[in-house]
Amino acid sequence: MPGPPRPRWTEVDVPAVPPQGTGGAAPPAEPGYAPPAMLRRLRWTWLPGNIGFNLVWGAVTGILMALQVQEIDPDGKVFNLALLTGAGAAMTMVVQPIAGRLSDRTRSRLGRRTPWILGGALAGGAAMVAMSQAETVPGLLVTYLLVVIGYNAALLPLSAILPDRVPEAERGTFASLGSVGQMTGTFGGQILASRLSDTPDLAYWLVAGAALVIAVAFVAFNPERPATGLPAGPLGWKALLRSYWVDPRANPDFAWVFAGRFLLMAGYFVSHSYTLYILQDYIGLGDTAADWVPALGITTMVTVVLFTAVGGPLSDRTGRRKVFIYVAGAVFAVGLAIPFLVPTLPGMFASAVVGGVGYGVFASVDGALMTEVLSAEEGYGKDLGVINLAFSLPQTCGPLLAGGIVGLAGGYAPLFPVGAVLAVAGGFAVAFVKGVR
């Protein structure tokens, strides 16, 4: 059964434009959401707002950190890069729920989310500058973890603006814009860092500066109402530790959406963790495999962006979310079946296109669906931080599971049916969600 009504707070006080024939009286904005004028402004700033922070992940984790690791210790670069990325993923899982809970509880004149967005962008940028000067692996690890803490402390409150201010009927569109921003920001960061690979210090400074400028512009165009008057009880250590937990018995819809997201993302990371090695050994490209990895990535990204842009608005128009997740899981599974049945390079490109369609549809609607199952006793940030673990956990565990499967099977072929089964299970897990169509 749907949970009790969720408390909502109006984030901004901008009067609606009175329609003709009402005697000048403006109709009230939908309770708890931004008035129409502010919602329009949020809509056209939501895409660049998401691009800004994702430039960091594309540049740092995609290019710059790998270059530094190679410069510091060429012989141990594989192990050291795995250590750094694994530690960053683990830190992300620690930071996001806490950042969500603390932003829910923030009572400032700037609102609840704004101090975290600005503070995280500033702290993360400073950490990036320090990271650019690291000359040892331990120094790189410490500064990279500070980057992860800073930017995740900003990203989670930024994500919470979606359920804070956007009516449910328009969240698919905003989720699509956010997903497109995530992908284009990540890819743009990789391009920028690649072009500046000879001057990595400059790349760090430019990306950190761009993220900060975009964050400042975003909050300037989308101000919050002061949160100093909102109620707030005491927050002890036990309550802080509960930031990592949502009771599935009290919130079954939340649990099923979490499970669906976890399973589908596990299917993705299991099947895509060893793309280079799959091209080398399973497809048989040998030493030329690395030349095809960027082309496959671009093919997937273009397809994902196109269908991400379509899925969310269509979901809003039909008023349905779950059917899009069903379709996404099934189509993604079909994409994984192609290289299993046709282990050739054209088969891999066909898989990239079909799988990109499925992932794009999922990415565009998943962001809206998850906001509609948040319990939000004090605000949406805490639950949003928990449900984001359904993305972080597969990212961390997927490569380990994939490695185990390859080791037991003695080859890469089983990764595709295992990923397909996980994707289908994830797509249809949301069938058990009762409070969302």
PDB file of C-alpha atoms in Angstrom, residues 3-238:
ATOM      1  CA  GLY A   3       2.794   5.157   2.439  1.00  0.00           C
ATOM      2  CA  PRO A   4       1.420   8.110   4.388  1.00  0.00           C
ATOM      3  CA  PRO A   5       1.443  11.557   2.762  1.00  0.00           C
ATOM      4  CA  ARG A   6       4.955  12.966   2.581  1.00  0.00           C
ATOM      5  CA  PRO A   7       5.738  16.358   4.075  1.00  0.00           C
ATOM      6  CA  ARG A   8       6.832  18.849   1.407  1.00  0.00           C
ATOM      7  CA  TRP A   9       8.367  22.245   1.798  1.00  0.00           C
ATOM      8  CA  THR A  10       8.098  25.051  -0.698  1.00  0.00           C
ATOM      9  CA  GLU A  11      11.655  25.965  -1.608  1.00  0.00           C
ATOM     10  CA  VAL A  12      10.991  29.375  -3.124  1.00  0.00           C
ATOM     11  CA  ASP A  13       8.460  32.158  -2.761  1.00  0.00           C
ATOM     12  CA  VAL A  14       7.773  33.527  -6.225  1.00  0.00           C
ATOM     13  CA  PRO A  15       4.159  34.450  -6.978  1.00  0.00           C
ATOM     14  CA  ALA A  16       2.549  32.743  -9.942  1.00  0.00           C
ATOM     15  CA  VAL A  17       1.429  34.951 -12.838  1.00  0.00           C
ATOM     16  CA  PRO A  18      -2.319  35.521 -12.465  1.00  0.00           C
ATOM     17  CA  PRO A  19      -4.293  34.133 -15.414  1.00  0.00           C
ATOM     18  CA  GLN A  20      -6.821  36.239 -17.243  1.00  0.00           C
ATOM     19  CA  GLY A  21     -10.317  36.227 -15.840  1.00  0.00           C
ATOM     20  CA  THR A  22      -9.336  35.618 -12.218  1.00  0.00           C
ATOM     21  CA  GLY A  23      -9.518  39.207 -11.053  1.00  0.00           C
ATOM     22  CA  GLY A  24      -5.761  39.336 -10.550  1.00  0.00           C
ATOM     23  CA  ALA A  25      -5.684  36.536  -7.971  1.00  0.00           C
ATOM     24  CA  ALA A  26      -2.867  34.081  -8.605  1.00  0.00           C
ATOM     25  CA  PRO A  27      -3.694  30.414  -8.085  1.00  0.00           C
ATOM     26  CA  PRO A  28      -1.456  28.791  -5.486  1.00  0.00           C
ATOM     27  CA  ALA A  29       1.440  26.738  -6.751  1.00  0.00           C
ATOM     28  CA  GLU A  30       1.189  22.999  -6.200  1.00  0.00           C
ATOM     29  CA  PRO A  31       1.931  22.477  -2.474  1.00  0.00           C
ATOM     30  CA  GLY A  32       5.569  21.785  -1.755  1.00  0.00           C
ATOM     31  CA  TYR A  33       6.866  22.445  -5.268  1.00  0.00           C
ATOM     32  CA  ALA A  34       8.428  25.399  -7.073  1.00  0.00           C
ATOM     33  CA  PRO A  35       5.992  27.878  -8.664  1.00  0.00           C
ATOM     34  CA  PRO A  36       5.781  27.772 -12.484  1.00  0.00           C
ATOM     35  CA  ALA A  37       8.278  30.599 -13.135  1.00  0.00           C
ATOM     36  CA  MET A  38      10.919  29.010 -10.916  1.00  0.00           C
ATOM     37  CA  LEU A  39      10.203  25.562 -12.334  1.00  0.00           C
ATOM     38  CA  ARG A  40      10.867  26.812 -15.863  1.00  0.00           C
ATOM     39  CA  ARG A  41      14.154  28.329 -14.717  1.00  0.00           C
ATOM     40  CA  LEU A  42      15.112  25.105 -12.971  1.00  0.00           C
ATOM     41  CA  ARG A  43      14.291  23.128 -16.116  1.00  0.00           C
ATOM     42  CA  TRP A  44      16.729  24.975 -18.349  1.00  0.00           C
ATOM     43  CA  THR A  45      19.494  25.050 -15.725  1.00  0.00           C
ATOM     44  CA  TRP A  46      19.124  21.401 -14.655  1.00  0.00           C
ATOM     45  CA  LEU A  47      21.144  20.038 -17.600  1.00  0.00           C
ATOM     46  CA  PRO A  48      24.205  22.320 -17.191  1.00  0.00           C
ATOM     47  CA  GLY A  49      23.990  21.912 -13.413  1.00  0.00           C
ATOM     48  CA  ASN A  50      24.456  18.158 -13.817  1.00  0.00           C
ATOM     49  CA  ILE A  51      27.119  18.534 -16.486  1.00  0.00           C
ATOM     50  CA  GLY A  52      29.340  20.591 -14.168  1.00  0.00           C
ATOM     51  CA  PHE A  53      29.983  17.998 -11.484  1.00  0.00           C
ATOM     52  CA  ASN A  54      30.201  15.093 -13.924  1.00  0.00           C
ATOM     53  CA  LEU A  55      33.012  16.831 -15.776  1.00  0.00           C
ATOM     54  CA  VAL A  56      35.036  15.979 -12.671  1.00  0.00           C
ATOM     55  CA  TRP A  57      34.379  12.236 -12.793  1.00  0.00           C
ATOM     56  CA  GLY A  58      35.059  12.012 -16.520  1.00  0.00           C
ATOM     57  CA  ALA A  59      38.324  13.938 -16.281  1.00  0.00           C
ATOM     58  CA  VAL A  60      39.709  12.619 -12.984  1.00  0.00           C
ATOM     59  CA  THR A  61      38.665   8.973 -12.896  1.00  0.00           C
ATOM     60  CA  GLY A  62      38.662   8.579 -16.669  1.00  0.00           C
ATOM     61  CA  ILE A  63      42.013  10.140 -17.620  1.00  0.00           C
ATOM     62  CA  LEU A  64      43.966  12.308 -15.177  1.00  0.00           C
ATOM     63  CA  MET A  65      44.341   9.883 -12.280  1.00  0.00           C
ATOM     64  CA  ALA A  66      45.452   7.095 -14.618  1.00  0.00           C
ATOM     65  CA  LEU A  67      48.104   9.385 -16.100  1.00  0.00           C
ATOM     66  CA  GLN A  68      49.404  10.293 -12.644  1.00  0.00           C
ATOM     67  CA  VAL A  69      49.497   6.671 -11.502  1.00  0.00           C
ATOM     68  CA  GLN A  70      51.452   5.744 -14.622  1.00  0.00           C
ATOM     69  CA  GLU A  71      53.891   8.575 -14.033  1.00  0.00           C
ATOM     70  CA  ILE A  72      54.426   7.687 -10.357  1.00  0.00           C
ATOM     71  CA  ASP A  73      54.755   3.889 -10.709  1.00  0.00           C
ATOM     72  CA  PRO A  74      54.641   2.524 -14.275  1.00  0.00           C
ATOM     73  CA  ASP A  75      55.130  -1.102 -13.239  1.00  0.00           C
ATOM     74  CA  GLY A  76      52.394  -1.077 -10.612  1.00  0.00           C
ATOM     75  CA  LYS A  77      49.872   1.064 -12.470  1.00  0.00           C
ATOM     76  CA  VAL A  78      47.182  -1.635 -12.806  1.00  0.00           C
ATOM     77  CA  PHE A  79      47.120  -2.506  -9.114  1.00  0.00           C
ATOM     78  CA  ASN A  80      47.410   1.095  -7.948  1.00  0.00           C
ATOM     79  CA  LEU A  81      44.633   2.359 -10.216  1.00  0.00           C
ATOM     80  CA  ALA A  82      42.358  -0.473  -9.042  1.00  0.00           C
ATOM     81  CA  LEU A  83      43.182   0.452  -5.427  1.00  0.00           C
ATOM     82  CA  LEU A  84      42.341   4.117  -6.002  1.00  0.00           C
ATOM     83  CA  THR A  85      39.094   3.553  -7.900  1.00  0.00           C
ATOM     84  CA  GLY A  86      37.929   0.906  -5.414  1.00  0.00           C
ATOM     85  CA  ALA A  87      38.645   3.191  -2.461  1.00  0.00           C
ATOM     86  CA  GLY A  88      36.786   6.022  -4.218  1.00  0.00           C
ATOM     87  CA  ALA A  89      33.726   3.835  -4.837  1.00  0.00           C
ATOM     88  CA  ALA A  90      33.723   2.723  -1.195  1.00  0.00           C
ATOM     89  CA  MET A  91      34.005   6.330  -0.002  1.00  0.00           C
ATOM     90  CA  THR A  92      31.099   7.306  -2.257  1.00  0.00           C
ATOM     91  CA  MET A  93      28.897   4.739  -0.517  1.00  0.00           C
ATOM     92  CA  VAL A  94      29.904   6.147   2.868  1.00  0.00           C
ATOM     93  CA  VAL A  95      29.449   9.810   1.982  1.00  0.00           C
ATOM     94  CA  GLN A  96      26.193   9.957   0.031  1.00  0.00           C
ATOM     95  CA  PRO A  97      23.681   8.812   2.697  1.00  0.00           C
ATOM     96  CA  ILE A  98      25.342  11.004   5.327  1.00  0.00           C
ATOM     97  CA  ALA A  99      25.394  14.007   2.992  1.00  0.00           C
ATOM     98  CA  GLY A 100      21.735  13.432   2.234  1.00  0.00           C
ATOM     99  CA  ARG A 101      20.753  13.238   5.902  1.00  0.00           C
ATOM    100  CA  LEU A 102      22.825  16.278   6.885  1.00  0.00           C
ATOM    101  CA  SER A 103      21.465  18.380   4.031  1.00  0.00           C
ATOM    102  CA  ASP A 104      17.923  17.430   5.106  1.00  0.00           C
ATOM    103  CA  ARG A 105      18.802  18.733   8.556  1.00  0.00           C
ATOM    104  CA  THR A 106      20.606  21.906   7.456  1.00  0.00           C
ATOM    105  CA  ARG A 107      18.926  25.095   8.701  1.00  0.00           C
ATOM    106  CA  SER A 108      20.538  28.079   7.024  1.00  0.00           C
ATOM    107  CA  ARG A 109      19.505  31.350   5.450  1.00  0.00           C
ATOM    108  CA  LEU A 110      20.557  29.904   2.095  1.00  0.00           C
ATOM    109  CA  GLY A 111      18.290  26.883   2.482  1.00  0.00           C
ATOM    110  CA  ARG A 112      19.087  23.216   2.982  1.00  0.00           C
ATOM    111  CA  ARG A 113      20.780  22.188  -0.273  1.00  0.00           C
ATOM    112  CA  THR A 114      22.602  25.358  -1.362  1.00  0.00           C
ATOM    113  CA  PRO A 115      25.310  25.355   1.360  1.00  0.00           C
ATOM    114  CA  TRP A 116      26.229  21.787   0.454  1.00  0.00           C
ATOM    115  CA  ILE A 117      26.285  22.402  -3.300  1.00  0.00           C
ATOM    116  CA  LEU A 118      28.532  25.438  -2.907  1.00  0.00           C
ATOM    117  CA  GLY A 119      30.637  24.024  -0.095  1.00  0.00           C
ATOM    118  CA  GLY A 120      31.128  20.692  -1.859  1.00  0.00           C
ATOM    119  CA  ALA A 121      32.128  22.375  -5.122  1.00  0.00           C
ATOM    120  CA  LEU A 122      34.632  24.579  -3.289  1.00  0.00           C
ATOM    121  CA  ALA A 123      36.093  21.779  -1.164  1.00  0.00           C
ATOM    122  CA  GLY A 124      36.214  19.351  -4.085  1.00  0.00           C
ATOM    123  CA  GLY A 125      37.926  21.949  -6.265  1.00  0.00           C
ATOM    124  CA  ALA A 126      40.560  22.628  -3.621  1.00  0.00           C
ATOM    125  CA  ALA A 127      41.159  18.879  -3.296  1.00  0.00           C
ATOM    126  CA  MET A 128      41.582  18.619  -7.082  1.00  0.00           C
ATOM    127  CA  VAL A 129      44.250  21.303  -7.013  1.00  0.00           C
ATOM    128  CA  ALA A 130      46.038  19.391  -4.238  1.00  0.00           C
ATOM    129  CA  MET A 131      45.624  16.147  -6.180  1.00  0.00           C
ATOM    130  CA  SER A 132      47.354  17.670  -9.186  1.00  0.00           C
ATOM    131  CA  GLN A 133      50.487  18.096  -7.043  1.00  0.00           C
ATOM    132  CA  ALA A 134      50.541  14.554  -5.582  1.00  0.00           C
ATOM    133  CA  GLU A 135      53.826  12.736  -6.297  1.00  0.00           C
ATOM    134  CA  THR A 136      53.233   9.449  -4.453  1.00  0.00           C
ATOM    135  CA  VAL A 137      50.456   6.857  -4.508  1.00  0.00           C
ATOM    136  CA  PRO A 138      49.530   7.483  -0.827  1.00  0.00           C
ATOM    137  CA  GLY A 139      49.379  11.220  -1.540  1.00  0.00           C
ATOM    138  CA  LEU A 140      47.223  10.560  -4.575  1.00  0.00           C
ATOM    139  CA  LEU A 141      44.940   8.311  -2.523  1.00  0.00           C
ATOM    140  CA  VAL A 142      44.385  10.885   0.213  1.00  0.00           C
ATOM    141  CA  THR A 143      43.716  13.761  -2.151  1.00  0.00           C
ATOM    142  CA  TYR A 144      41.471  11.668  -4.405  1.00  0.00           C
ATOM    143  CA  LEU A 145      39.358  10.607  -1.425  1.00  0.00           C
ATOM    144  CA  LEU A 146      39.006  14.291  -0.503  1.00  0.00           C
ATOM    145  CA  VAL A 147      37.819  14.961  -4.068  1.00  0.00           C
ATOM    146  CA  VAL A 148      35.272  12.143  -3.734  1.00  0.00           C
ATOM    147  CA  ILE A 149      34.036  13.459  -0.383  1.00  0.00           C
ATOM    148  CA  GLY A 150      33.733  17.048  -1.589  1.00  0.00           C
ATOM    149  CA  TYR A 151      31.910  16.446  -4.840  1.00  0.00           C
ATOM    150  CA  ASN A 152      29.624  13.713  -3.479  1.00  0.00           C
ATOM    151  CA  ALA A 153      28.667  16.040  -0.624  1.00  0.00           C
ATOM    152  CA  ALA A 154      27.481  18.420  -3.352  1.00  0.00           C
ATOM    153  CA  LEU A 155      25.983  15.927  -5.810  1.00  0.00           C
ATOM    154  CA  LEU A 156      23.564  14.256  -3.416  1.00  0.00           C
ATOM    155  CA  PRO A 157      21.944  17.548  -2.291  1.00  0.00           C
ATOM    156  CA  LEU A 158      21.797  18.594  -5.949  1.00  0.00           C
ATOM    157  CA  SER A 159      19.908  15.378  -6.748  1.00  0.00           C
ATOM    158  CA  ALA A 160      17.523  16.030  -3.855  1.00  0.00           C
ATOM    159  CA  ILE A 161      16.343  19.224  -5.569  1.00  0.00           C
ATOM    160  CA  LEU A 162      14.390  17.024  -8.014  1.00  0.00           C
ATOM    161  CA  PRO A 163      11.920  15.613  -5.454  1.00  0.00           C
ATOM    162  CA  ASP A 164      12.077  18.850  -3.430  1.00  0.00           C
ATOM    163  CA  ARG A 165      10.817  21.141  -6.172  1.00  0.00           C
ATOM    164  CA  VAL A 166       9.556  19.213  -9.209  1.00  0.00           C
ATOM    165  CA  PRO A 167       5.976  17.847  -9.361  1.00  0.00           C
ATOM    166  CA  GLU A 168       5.786  14.106  -9.995  1.00  0.00           C
ATOM    167  CA  ALA A 169       4.135  14.634 -13.394  1.00  0.00           C
ATOM    168  CA  GLU A 170       7.290  16.380 -14.692  1.00  0.00           C
ATOM    169  CA  ARG A 171      10.017  14.314 -13.057  1.00  0.00           C
ATOM    170  CA  GLY A 172      10.577  12.100 -16.073  1.00  0.00           C
ATOM    171  CA  THR A 173      11.639  15.115 -18.112  1.00  0.00           C
ATOM    172  CA  PHE A 174      13.976  16.321 -15.371  1.00  0.00           C
ATOM    173  CA  ALA A 175      15.361  12.802 -14.894  1.00  0.00           C
ATOM    174  CA  SER A 176      16.133  12.671 -18.623  1.00  0.00           C
ATOM    175  CA  LEU A 177      17.899  16.034 -18.490  1.00  0.00           C
ATOM    176  CA  GLY A 178      19.898  14.910 -15.456  1.00  0.00           C
ATOM    177  CA  SER A 179      20.951  11.644 -17.121  1.00  0.00           C
ATOM    178  CA  VAL A 180      21.960  13.419 -20.320  1.00  0.00           C
ATOM    179  CA  GLY A 181      23.940  15.877 -18.204  1.00  0.00           C
ATOM    180  CA  GLN A 182      25.657  13.019 -16.406  1.00  0.00           C
ATOM    181  CA  MET A 183      26.705  11.296 -19.618  1.00  0.00           C
ATOM    182  CA  THR A 184      27.698  14.376 -21.583  1.00  0.00           C
ATOM    183  CA  GLY A 185      29.553  15.790 -18.580  1.00  0.00           C
ATOM    184  CA  THR A 186      31.477  12.554 -18.091  1.00  0.00           C
ATOM    185  CA  PHE A 187      32.329  12.260 -21.769  1.00  0.00           C
ATOM    186  CA  GLY A 188      33.182  15.963 -21.989  1.00  0.00           C
ATOM    187  CA  GLY A 189      35.522  15.640 -19.020  1.00  0.00           C
ATOM    188  CA  GLN A 190      37.301  12.750 -20.720  1.00  0.00           C
ATOM    189  CA  ILE A 191      37.717  14.763 -23.928  1.00  0.00           C
ATOM    190  CA  LEU A 192      39.017  17.835 -22.091  1.00  0.00           C
ATOM    191  CA  ALA A 193      41.468  15.795 -20.024  1.00  0.00           C
ATOM    192  CA  SER A 194      42.644  13.890 -23.102  1.00  0.00           C
ATOM    193  CA  ARG A 195      43.295  17.107 -25.009  1.00  0.00           C
ATOM    194  CA  LEU A 196      45.270  18.471 -22.039  1.00  0.00           C
ATOM    195  CA  SER A 197      47.079  15.232 -21.191  1.00  0.00           C
ATOM    196  CA  ASP A 198      50.453  16.970 -21.714  1.00  0.00           C
ATOM    197  CA  THR A 199      49.514  19.598 -19.090  1.00  0.00           C
ATOM    198  CA  PRO A 200      47.507  17.669 -16.466  1.00  0.00           C
ATOM    199  CA  ASP A 201      47.902  20.416 -13.849  1.00  0.00           C
ATOM    200  CA  LEU A 202      46.059  22.823 -16.147  1.00  0.00           C
ATOM    201  CA  ALA A 203      43.347  20.218 -16.747  1.00  0.00           C
ATOM    202  CA  TYR A 204      42.774  19.825 -12.995  1.00  0.00           C
ATOM    203  CA  TRP A 205      42.480  23.589 -12.543  1.00  0.00           C
ATOM    204  CA  LEU A 206      40.131  24.073 -15.491  1.00  0.00           C
ATOM    205  CA  VAL A 207      37.777  21.262 -14.511  1.00  0.00           C
ATOM    206  CA  ALA A 208      37.685  22.345 -10.858  1.00  0.00           C
ATOM    207  CA  GLY A 209      37.040  25.949 -11.908  1.00  0.00           C
ATOM    208  CA  ALA A 210      34.311  24.967 -14.370  1.00  0.00           C
ATOM    209  CA  ALA A 211      32.506  22.850 -11.755  1.00  0.00           C
ATOM    210  CA  LEU A 212      32.634  25.718  -9.238  1.00  0.00           C
ATOM    211  CA  VAL A 213      31.417  28.351 -11.715  1.00  0.00           C
ATOM    212  CA  ILE A 214      28.529  26.130 -12.826  1.00  0.00           C
ATOM    213  CA  ALA A 215      27.576  25.393  -9.197  1.00  0.00           C
ATOM    214  CA  VAL A 216      27.545  29.093  -8.299  1.00  0.00           C
ATOM    215  CA  ALA A 217      25.497  29.956 -11.391  1.00  0.00           C
ATOM    216  CA  PHE A 218      23.024  27.145 -10.675  1.00  0.00           C
ATOM    217  CA  VAL A 219      22.240  28.210  -7.122  1.00  0.00           C
ATOM    218  CA  ALA A 220      22.131  31.879  -8.175  1.00  0.00           C
ATOM    219  CA  PHE A 221      19.433  31.112 -10.740  1.00  0.00           C
ATOM    220  CA  ASN A 222      17.587  28.708  -8.413  1.00  0.00           C
ATOM    221  CA  PRO A 223      17.590  30.239  -4.917  1.00  0.00           C
ATOM    222  CA  GLU A 224      16.083  28.403  -1.973  1.00  0.00           C
ATOM    223  CA  ARG A 225      13.883  29.874   0.683  1.00  0.00           C
ATOM    224  CA  PRO A 226      15.674  30.227   4.038  1.00  0.00           C
ATOM    225  CA  ALA A 227      15.389  27.029   6.059  1.00  0.00           C
ATOM    226  CA  THR A 228      15.994  28.577   9.471  1.00  0.00           C
ATOM    227  CA  GLY A 229      12.349  28.190  10.469  1.00  0.00           C
ATOM    228  CA  LEU A 230      12.010  24.481   9.642  1.00  0.00           C
ATOM    229  CA  PRO A 231      11.630  22.102  12.609  1.00  0.00           C
ATOM    230  CA  ALA A 232      14.613  19.984  13.554  1.00  0.00           C
ATOM    231  CA  GLY A 233      14.995  17.500  16.383  1.00  0.00           C
ATOM    232  CA  PRO A 234      18.271  16.267  17.887  1.00  0.00           C
ATOM    233  CA  LEU A 235      20.562  14.178  15.671  1.00  0.00           C
ATOM    234  CA  GLY A 236      22.585  11.616  17.605  1.00  0.00           C
ATOM    235  CA  TRP A 237      24.998   8.961  16.425  1.00  0.00           C
ATOM    236  CA  LYS A 238      22.310   6.290  16.206  1.00  0.00           C
TER     237      LYS A 238
END
